[in-house]
Amino acid sequence: MDVFEMVAIIVALSVTAGVINAWIKSRAATGGGSGPAGMTGEQAARLGKLEERVKALESVVSDGSYELKQKFKDLEHS
């Protein structure tokens, strides 16, 4: 086997490995192709409900009166 043949084989293997790696990453990013980002309809609905709950909790916790109530509770326990 000549040196140039070996170089050609190594380059071909490297290019093939790069293409396969890119294909695997794209499949992982889309979640295999079933629904948006690989989620089923039920999973997407549950995620939507969880996002709404987190937004509600964030609004409660970031409210100024919540912080004031926490300070009063801390004073009661002290």
mmCIF file of N, CA, C and O in Angstrom:
data_model
loop_
_atom_site.group_PDB
_atom_site.id
_atom_site.type_symbol
_atom_site.label_atom_id
_atom_site.label_comp_id
_atom_site.label_asym_id
_atom_site.label_seq_id
_atom_site.Cartn_x
_atom_site.Cartn_y
_atom_site.Cartn_z
ATOM 1 N N MET A 1 0.847 -1.164 0.000
ATOM 2 C CA MET A 1 0.000 0.000 0.000
ATOM 3 C C MET A 1 0.899 1.235 0.000
ATOM 4 O O MET A 1 1.782 1.357 0.838
ATOM 5 N N ASP A 2 0.610 2.135 -0.893
ATOM 6 C CA ASP A 2 1.395 3.349 -1.060
ATOM 7 C C ASP A 2 0.980 4.380 -0.007
ATOM 8 O O ASP A 2 -0.117 4.340 0.535
ATOM 9 N N VAL A 3 1.859 5.325 0.269
ATOM 10 C CA VAL A 3 1.586 6.371 1.260
ATOM 11 C C VAL A 3 0.385 7.203 0.839
ATOM 12 O O VAL A 3 -0.472 7.555 1.660
ATOM 13 N N PHE A 4 0.271 7.507 -0.448
ATOM 14 C CA PHE A 4 -0.841 8.325 -0.932
ATOM 15 C C PHE A 4 -2.176 7.597 -0.776
ATOM 16 O O PHE A 4 -3.199 8.220 -0.496
ATOM 17 N N GLU A 5 -2.178 6.291 -0.929
ATOM 18 C CA GLU A 5 -3.401 5.518 -0.725
ATOM 19 C C GLU A 5 -3.821 5.561 0.738
ATOM 20 O O GLU A 5 -5.010 5.694 1.049
ATOM 21 N N MET A 6 -2.847 5.456 1.628
ATOM 22 C CA MET A 6 -3.151 5.531 3.049
ATOM 23 C C MET A 6 -3.716 6.897 3.419
ATOM 24 O O MET A 6 -4.674 6.999 4.191
ATOM 25 N N VAL A 7 -3.132 7.958 2.888
ATOM 26 C CA VAL A 7 -3.621 9.310 3.162
ATOM 27 C C VAL A 7 -5.048 9.453 2.640
ATOM 28 O O VAL A 7 -5.923 10.017 3.311
ATOM 29 N N ALA A 8 -5.319 8.928 1.452
ATOM 30 C CA ALA A 8 -6.659 9.016 0.877
ATOM 31 C C ALA A 8 -7.667 8.252 1.728
ATOM 32 O O ALA A 8 -8.785 8.722 1.966
ATOM 33 N N ILE A 9 -7.284 7.094 2.238
ATOM 34 C CA ILE A 9 -8.181 6.309 3.091
ATOM 35 C C ILE A 9 -8.436 7.035 4.406
ATOM 36 O O ILE A 9 -9.576 7.098 4.880
ATOM 37 N N ILE A 10 -7.405 7.612 4.994
ATOM 38 C CA ILE A 10 -7.563 8.344 6.253
ATOM 39 C C ILE A 10 -8.473 9.549 6.059
ATOM 40 O O ILE A 10 -9.355 9.815 6.885
ATOM 41 N N VAL A 11 -8.294 10.275 4.977
ATOM 42 C CA VAL A 11 -9.149 11.439 4.696
ATOM 43 C C VAL A 11 -10.594 10.994 4.490
ATOM 44 O O VAL A 11 -11.531 11.602 5.008
ATOM 45 N N ALA A 12 -10.797 9.911 3.745
ATOM 46 C CA ALA A 12 -12.147 9.416 3.496
ATOM 47 C C ALA A 12 -12.815 8.992 4.809
ATOM 48 O O ALA A 12 -13.990 9.288 5.042
ATOM 49 N N LEU A 13 -12.073 8.316 5.675
ATOM 50 C CA LEU A 13 -12.625 7.911 6.968
ATOM 51 C C LEU A 13 -12.950 9.120 7.844
ATOM 52 O O LEU A 13 -13.977 9.145 8.525
ATOM 53 N N SER A 14 -12.102 10.123 7.832
ATOM 54 C CA SER A 14 -12.338 11.325 8.631
ATOM 55 C C SER A 14 -13.583 12.065 8.155
ATOM 56 O O SER A 14 -14.404 12.505 8.970
ATOM 57 N N VAL A 15 -13.727 12.195 6.840
ATOM 58 C CA VAL A 15 -14.900 12.881 6.288
ATOM 59 C C VAL A 15 -16.171 12.097 6.619
ATOM 60 O O VAL A 15 -17.181 12.665 7.031
ATOM 61 N N THR A 16 -16.115 10.781 6.478
ATOM 62 C CA THR A 16 -17.271 9.942 6.792
ATOM 63 C C THR A 16 -17.638 10.054 8.271
ATOM 64 O O THR A 16 -18.816 10.178 8.620
ATOM 65 N N ALA A 17 -16.649 10.034 9.143
ATOM 66 C CA ALA A 17 -16.905 10.169 10.569
ATOM 67 C C ALA A 17 -17.519 11.534 10.891
ATOM 68 O O ALA A 17 -18.427 11.637 11.725
ATOM 69 N N GLY A 18 -17.057 12.580 10.230
ATOM 70 C CA GLY A 18 -17.617 13.917 10.440
ATOM 71 C C GLY A 18 -19.078 14.002 10.016
ATOM 72 O O GLY A 18 -19.908 14.602 10.700
ATOM 73 N N VAL A 19 -19.392 13.385 8.879
ATOM 74 C CA VAL A 19 -20.769 13.391 8.393
ATOM 75 C C VAL A 19 -21.676 12.617 9.348
ATOM 76 O O VAL A 19 -22.778 13.064 9.691
ATOM 77 N N ILE A 20 -21.213 11.467 9.806
ATOM 78 C CA ILE A 20 -22.009 10.663 10.737
ATOM 79 C C ILE A 20 -22.190 11.412 12.053
ATOM 80 O O ILE A 20 -23.288 11.424 12.623
ATOM 81 N N ASN A 21 -21.163 12.055 12.530
ATOM 82 C CA ASN A 21 -21.249 12.822 13.768
ATOM 83 C C ASN A 21 -22.254 13.961 13.635
ATOM 84 O O ASN A 21 -23.071 14.191 14.529
ATOM 85 N N ALA A 22 -22.228 14.680 12.520
ATOM 86 C CA ALA A 22 -23.183 15.766 12.293
ATOM 87 C C ALA A 22 -24.605 15.228 12.224
ATOM 88 O O ALA A 22 -25.543 15.837 12.751
ATOM 89 N N TRP A 23 -24.774 14.074 11.590
ATOM 90 C CA TRP A 23 -26.108 13.473 11.477
ATOM 91 C C TRP A 23 -26.637 13.077 12.856
ATOM 92 O O TRP A 23 -27.795 13.328 13.191
ATOM 93 N N ILE A 24 -25.774 12.504 13.698
ATOM 94 C CA ILE A 24 -26.185 12.098 15.041
ATOM 95 C C ILE A 24 -26.564 13.326 15.867
ATOM 96 O O ILE A 24 -27.570 13.323 16.587
ATOM 97 N N LYS A 25 -25.783 14.392 15.787
ATOM 98 C CA LYS A 25 -26.089 15.614 16.531
ATOM 99 C C LYS A 25 -27.400 16.227 16.078
ATOM 100 O O LYS A 25 -28.183 16.709 16.890
ATOM 101 N N SER A 26 -27.662 16.217 14.771
ATOM 102 C CA SER A 26 -28.913 16.795 14.284
ATOM 103 C C SER A 26 -30.102 15.957 14.728
ATOM 104 O O SER A 26 -31.164 16.480 15.033
ATOM 105 N N ARG A 27 -29.939 14.635 14.786
ATOM 106 C CA ARG A 27 -31.020 13.773 15.266
ATOM 107 C C ARG A 27 -31.270 14.012 16.753
ATOM 108 O O ARG A 27 -32.407 14.008 17.198
ATOM 109 N N ALA A 28 -30.210 14.226 17.521
ATOM 110 C CA ALA A 28 -30.362 14.466 18.953
ATOM 111 C C ALA A 28 -31.016 15.821 19.204
ATOM 112 O O ALA A 28 -31.813 15.962 20.131
ATOM 113 N N ALA A 29 -30.702 16.814 18.373
ATOM 114 C CA ALA A 29 -31.276 18.151 18.547
ATOM 115 C C ALA A 29 -32.765 18.160 18.249
ATOM 116 O O ALA A 29 -33.531 18.886 18.884
ATOM 117 N N THR A 30 -33.205 17.354 17.309
ATOM 118 C CA THR A 30 -34.626 17.313 16.976
ATOM 119 C C THR A 30 -35.352 16.244 17.759
ATOM 120 O O THR A 30 -36.558 16.124 17.668
ATOM 121 N N GLY A 31 -34.654 15.449 18.516
ATOM 122 C CA GLY A 31 -35.274 14.433 19.338
ATOM 123 C C GLY A 31 -35.742 13.226 18.570
ATOM 124 O O GLY A 31 -36.643 12.526 18.985
ATOM 125 N N GLY A 32 -35.190 12.967 17.450
ATOM 126 C CA GLY A 32 -35.555 11.790 16.693
ATOM 127 C C GLY A 32 -36.678 12.007 15.708
ATOM 128 O O GLY A 32 -37.075 11.100 15.015
ATOM 129 N N GLY A 33 -37.246 13.193 15.690
ATOM 130 C CA GLY A 33 -38.231 13.501 14.675
ATOM 131 C C GLY A 33 -39.677 13.282 15.062
ATOM 132 O O GLY A 33 -40.545 13.398 14.232
ATOM 133 N N SER A 34 -40.014 12.976 16.314
ATOM 134 C CA SER A 34 -41.408 12.791 16.671
ATOM 135 C C SER A 34 -41.920 14.031 17.390
ATOM 136 O O SER A 34 -41.684 14.210 18.565
ATOM 137 N N GLY A 35 -42.582 14.908 16.701
ATOM 138 C CA GLY A 35 -43.148 16.110 17.293
ATOM 139 C C GLY A 35 -42.108 17.194 17.471
ATOM 140 O O GLY A 35 -40.964 17.061 17.075
ATOM 141 N N PRO A 36 -42.536 18.308 18.102
ATOM 142 C CA PRO A 36 -41.601 19.408 18.316
ATOM 143 C C PRO A 36 -40.539 19.030 19.330
ATOM 144 O O PRO A 36 -40.865 18.644 20.453
ATOM 145 N N ALA A 37 -39.315 19.087 18.923
ATOM 146 C CA ALA A 37 -38.154 18.754 19.760
ATOM 147 C C ALA A 37 -38.276 17.353 20.336
ATOM 148 O O ALA A 37 -37.827 17.079 21.426
ATOM 149 N N GLY A 38 -38.923 16.448 19.612
ATOM 150 C CA GLY A 38 -39.003 15.061 20.031
ATOM 151 C C GLY A 38 -40.049 14.765 21.088
ATOM 152 O O GLY A 38 -40.075 13.687 21.634
ATOM 153 N N MET A 39 -40.935 15.722 21.388
ATOM 154 C CA MET A 39 -41.940 15.517 22.418
ATOM 155 C C MET A 39 -43.250 15.031 21.801
ATOM 156 O O MET A 39 -43.595 15.417 20.694
ATOM 157 N N THR A 40 -43.952 14.229 22.557
ATOM 158 C CA THR A 40 -45.285 13.829 22.150
ATOM 159 C C THR A 40 -46.253 14.961 22.503
ATOM 160 O O THR A 40 -45.892 15.910 23.204
ATOM 161 N N GLY A 41 -47.472 14.857 22.044
ATOM 162 C CA GLY A 41 -48.460 15.879 22.347
ATOM 163 C C GLY A 41 -48.728 15.995 23.834
ATOM 164 O O GLY A 41 -48.891 17.088 24.371
ATOM 165 N N GLU A 42 -48.757 14.853 24.517
ATOM 166 C CA GLU A 42 -48.996 14.849 25.963
ATOM 167 C C GLU A 42 -47.845 15.529 26.695
ATOM 168 O O GLU A 42 -48.060 16.318 27.617
ATOM 169 N N GLN A 43 -46.622 15.251 26.271
ATOM 170 C CA GLN A 43 -45.464 15.862 26.916
ATOM 171 C C GLN A 43 -45.450 17.369 26.685
ATOM 172 O O GLN A 43 -45.127 18.142 27.587
ATOM 173 N N ALA A 44 -45.813 17.793 25.473
ATOM 174 C CA ALA A 44 -45.843 19.224 25.176
ATOM 175 C C ALA A 44 -46.910 19.922 26.018
ATOM 176 O O ALA A 44 -46.689 21.033 26.517
ATOM 177 N N ALA A 45 -48.066 19.267 26.215
ATOM 178 C CA ALA A 45 -49.123 19.852 27.038
ATOM 179 C C ALA A 45 -48.678 19.971 28.494
ATOM 180 O O ALA A 45 -48.910 21.000 29.145
ATOM 181 N N ARG A 46 -48.034 18.910 28.992
ATOM 182 C CA ARG A 46 -47.545 18.947 30.376
ATOM 183 C C ARG A 46 -46.489 20.028 30.553
ATOM 184 O O ARG A 46 -46.467 20.723 31.575
ATOM 185 N N LEU A 47 -45.618 20.182 29.556
ATOM 186 C CA LEU A 47 -44.593 21.220 29.631
ATOM 187 C C LEU A 47 -45.232 22.599 29.647
ATOM 188 O O LEU A 47 -44.816 23.477 30.408
ATOM 189 N N GLY A 48 -46.263 22.791 28.841
ATOM 190 C CA GLY A 48 -46.965 24.074 28.829
ATOM 191 C C GLY A 48 -47.592 24.388 30.175
ATOM 192 O O GLY A 48 -47.513 25.525 30.665
ATOM 193 N N LYS A 49 -48.217 23.379 30.803
ATOM 194 C CA LYS A 49 -48.815 23.580 32.121
ATOM 195 C C LYS A 49 -47.749 23.907 33.160
ATOM 196 O O LYS A 49 -47.939 24.781 34.015
ATOM 197 N N LEU A 50 -46.622 23.207 33.089
ATOM 198 C CA LEU A 50 -45.538 23.473 34.039
ATOM 199 C C LEU A 50 -44.976 24.877 33.864
ATOM 200 O O LEU A 50 -44.651 25.554 34.845
ATOM 201 N N GLU A 51 -44.858 25.324 32.621
ATOM 202 C CA GLU A 51 -44.363 26.680 32.380
ATOM 203 C C GLU A 51 -45.316 27.710 32.971
ATOM 204 O O GLU A 51 -44.878 28.706 33.553
ATOM 205 N N GLU A 52 -46.624 27.484 32.845
ATOM 206 C CA GLU A 52 -47.601 28.400 33.429
ATOM 207 C C GLU A 52 -47.477 28.429 34.951
ATOM 208 O O GLU A 52 -47.534 29.505 35.564
ATOM 209 N N ARG A 53 -47.299 27.254 35.562
ATOM 210 C CA ARG A 53 -47.162 27.197 37.011
ATOM 211 C C ARG A 53 -45.904 27.910 37.483
ATOM 212 O O ARG A 53 -45.919 28.614 38.498
ATOM 213 N N VAL A 54 -44.805 27.734 36.740
ATOM 214 C CA VAL A 54 -43.553 28.399 37.118
ATOM 215 C C VAL A 54 -43.706 29.912 37.005
ATOM 216 O O VAL A 54 -43.247 30.662 37.876
ATOM 217 N N LYS A 55 -44.390 30.379 35.964
ATOM 218 C CA LYS A 55 -44.616 31.825 35.823
ATOM 219 C C LYS A 55 -45.431 32.355 36.990
ATOM 220 O O LYS A 55 -45.152 33.437 37.520
ATOM 221 N N ALA A 56 -46.456 31.606 37.403
ATOM 222 C CA ALA A 56 -47.278 32.034 38.536
ATOM 223 C C ALA A 56 -46.443 32.082 39.817
ATOM 224 O O ALA A 56 -46.542 33.046 40.594
ATOM 225 N N LEU A 57 -45.621 31.069 40.034
ATOM 226 C CA LEU A 57 -44.770 31.055 41.226
ATOM 227 C C LEU A 57 -43.759 32.196 41.207
ATOM 228 O O LEU A 57 -43.489 32.822 42.237
ATOM 229 N N GLU A 58 -43.208 32.475 40.035
ATOM 230 C CA GLU A 58 -42.251 33.575 39.930
ATOM 231 C C GLU A 58 -42.918 34.901 40.256
ATOM 232 O O GLU A 58 -42.332 35.755 40.919
ATOM 233 N N SER A 59 -44.151 35.093 39.796
ATOM 234 C CA SER A 59 -44.833 36.355 40.083
ATOM 235 C C SER A 59 -45.138 36.489 41.570
ATOM 236 O O SER A 59 -45.062 37.583 42.130
ATOM 237 N N VAL A 60 -45.478 35.373 42.228
ATOM 238 C CA VAL A 60 -45.771 35.425 43.662
ATOM 239 C C VAL A 60 -44.500 35.712 44.446
ATOM 240 O O VAL A 60 -44.480 36.566 45.342
ATOM 241 N N VAL A 61 -43.442 35.003 44.123
ATOM 242 C CA VAL A 61 -42.201 35.142 44.884
ATOM 243 C C VAL A 61 -41.549 36.492 44.646
ATOM 244 O O VAL A 61 -40.964 37.085 45.551
ATOM 245 N N SER A 62 -41.655 37.023 43.451
ATOM 246 C CA SER A 62 -41.020 38.309 43.165
ATOM 247 C C SER A 62 -41.870 39.490 43.617
ATOM 248 O O SER A 62 -41.426 40.634 43.562
ATOM 249 N N ASP A 63 -43.085 39.237 44.082
ATOM 250 C CA ASP A 63 -43.955 40.296 44.576
ATOM 251 C C ASP A 63 -43.374 40.867 45.871
ATOM 252 O O ASP A 63 -42.874 40.140 46.728
ATOM 253 N N GLY A 64 -43.460 42.163 46.042
ATOM 254 C CA GLY A 64 -42.892 42.817 47.221
ATOM 255 C C GLY A 64 -43.566 42.404 48.509
ATOM 256 O O GLY A 64 -42.919 42.288 49.556
ATOM 257 N N SER A 65 -44.884 42.187 48.461
ATOM 258 C CA SER A 65 -45.595 41.817 49.688
ATOM 259 C C SER A 65 -45.187 40.424 50.161
ATOM 260 O O SER A 65 -45.210 40.140 51.359
ATOM 261 N N TYR A 66 -44.812 39.540 49.244
ATOM 262 C CA TYR A 66 -44.350 38.210 49.637
ATOM 263 C C TYR A 66 -43.073 38.325 50.461
ATOM 264 O O TYR A 66 -42.929 37.677 51.496
ATOM 265 N N GLU A 67 -42.170 39.167 49.999
ATOM 266 C CA GLU A 67 -40.912 39.338 50.730
ATOM 267 C C GLU A 67 -41.178 39.925 52.118
ATOM 268 O O GLU A 67 -40.580 39.495 53.114
ATOM 269 N N LEU A 68 -42.110 40.865 52.201
ATOM 270 C CA LEU A 68 -42.449 41.465 53.483
ATOM 271 C C LEU A 68 -43.070 40.424 54.414
ATOM 272 O O LEU A 68 -42.734 40.358 55.610
ATOM 273 N N LYS A 69 -43.959 39.574 53.889
ATOM 274 C CA LYS A 69 -44.566 38.514 54.697
ATOM 275 C C LYS A 69 -43.505 37.539 55.201
ATOM 276 O O LYS A 69 -43.573 37.078 56.350
ATOM 277 N N GLN A 70 -42.530 37.223 54.369
ATOM 278 C CA GLN A 70 -41.446 36.323 54.786
ATOM 279 C C GLN A 70 -40.650 36.941 55.929
ATOM 280 O O GLN A 70 -40.262 36.257 56.873
ATOM 281 N N LYS A 71 -40.418 38.239 55.857
ATOM 282 C CA LYS A 71 -39.666 38.906 56.926
ATOM 283 C C LYS A 71 -40.441 38.870 58.235
ATOM 284 O O LYS A 71 -39.874 38.659 59.304
ATOM 285 N N PHE A 72 -41.782 39.055 58.169
ATOM 286 C CA PHE A 72 -42.592 38.966 59.371
ATOM 287 C C PHE A 72 -42.551 37.563 59.950
ATOM 288 O O PHE A 72 -42.476 37.372 61.169
ATOM 289 N N LYS A 73 -42.637 36.554 59.093
ATOM 290 C CA LYS A 73 -42.576 35.168 59.568
ATOM 291 C C LYS A 73 -41.235 34.865 60.219
ATOM 292 O O LYS A 73 -41.169 34.186 61.248
ATOM 293 N N ASP A 74 -40.171 35.373 59.617
ATOM 294 C CA ASP A 74 -38.833 35.174 60.194
ATOM 295 C C ASP A 74 -38.733 35.831 61.580
ATOM 296 O O ASP A 74 -38.121 35.280 62.493
ATOM 297 N N LEU A 75 -39.355 37.028 61.719
ATOM 298 C CA LEU A 75 -39.330 37.699 63.010
ATOM 299 C C LEU A 75 -40.131 36.918 64.054
ATOM 300 O O LEU A 75 -39.751 36.882 65.230
ATOM 301 N N GLU A 76 -41.246 36.323 63.644
ATOM 302 C CA GLU A 76 -42.062 35.538 64.576
ATOM 303 C C GLU A 76 -41.301 34.331 65.081
ATOM 304 O O GLU A 76 -41.427 33.939 66.242
ATOM 305 N N HIS A 77 -40.531 33.690 64.213
ATOM 306 C CA HIS A 77 -39.794 32.493 64.588
ATOM 307 C C HIS A 77 -38.522 32.803 65.384
ATOM 308 O O HIS A 77 -37.958 31.915 66.004
ATOM 309 N N SER A 78 -38.086 34.038 65.379
ATOM 310 C CA SER A 78 -36.861 34.395 66.094
ATOM 311 C C SER A 78 -37.091 34.566 67.557
ATOM 312 O O SER A 78 -38.042 34.983 68.059
#
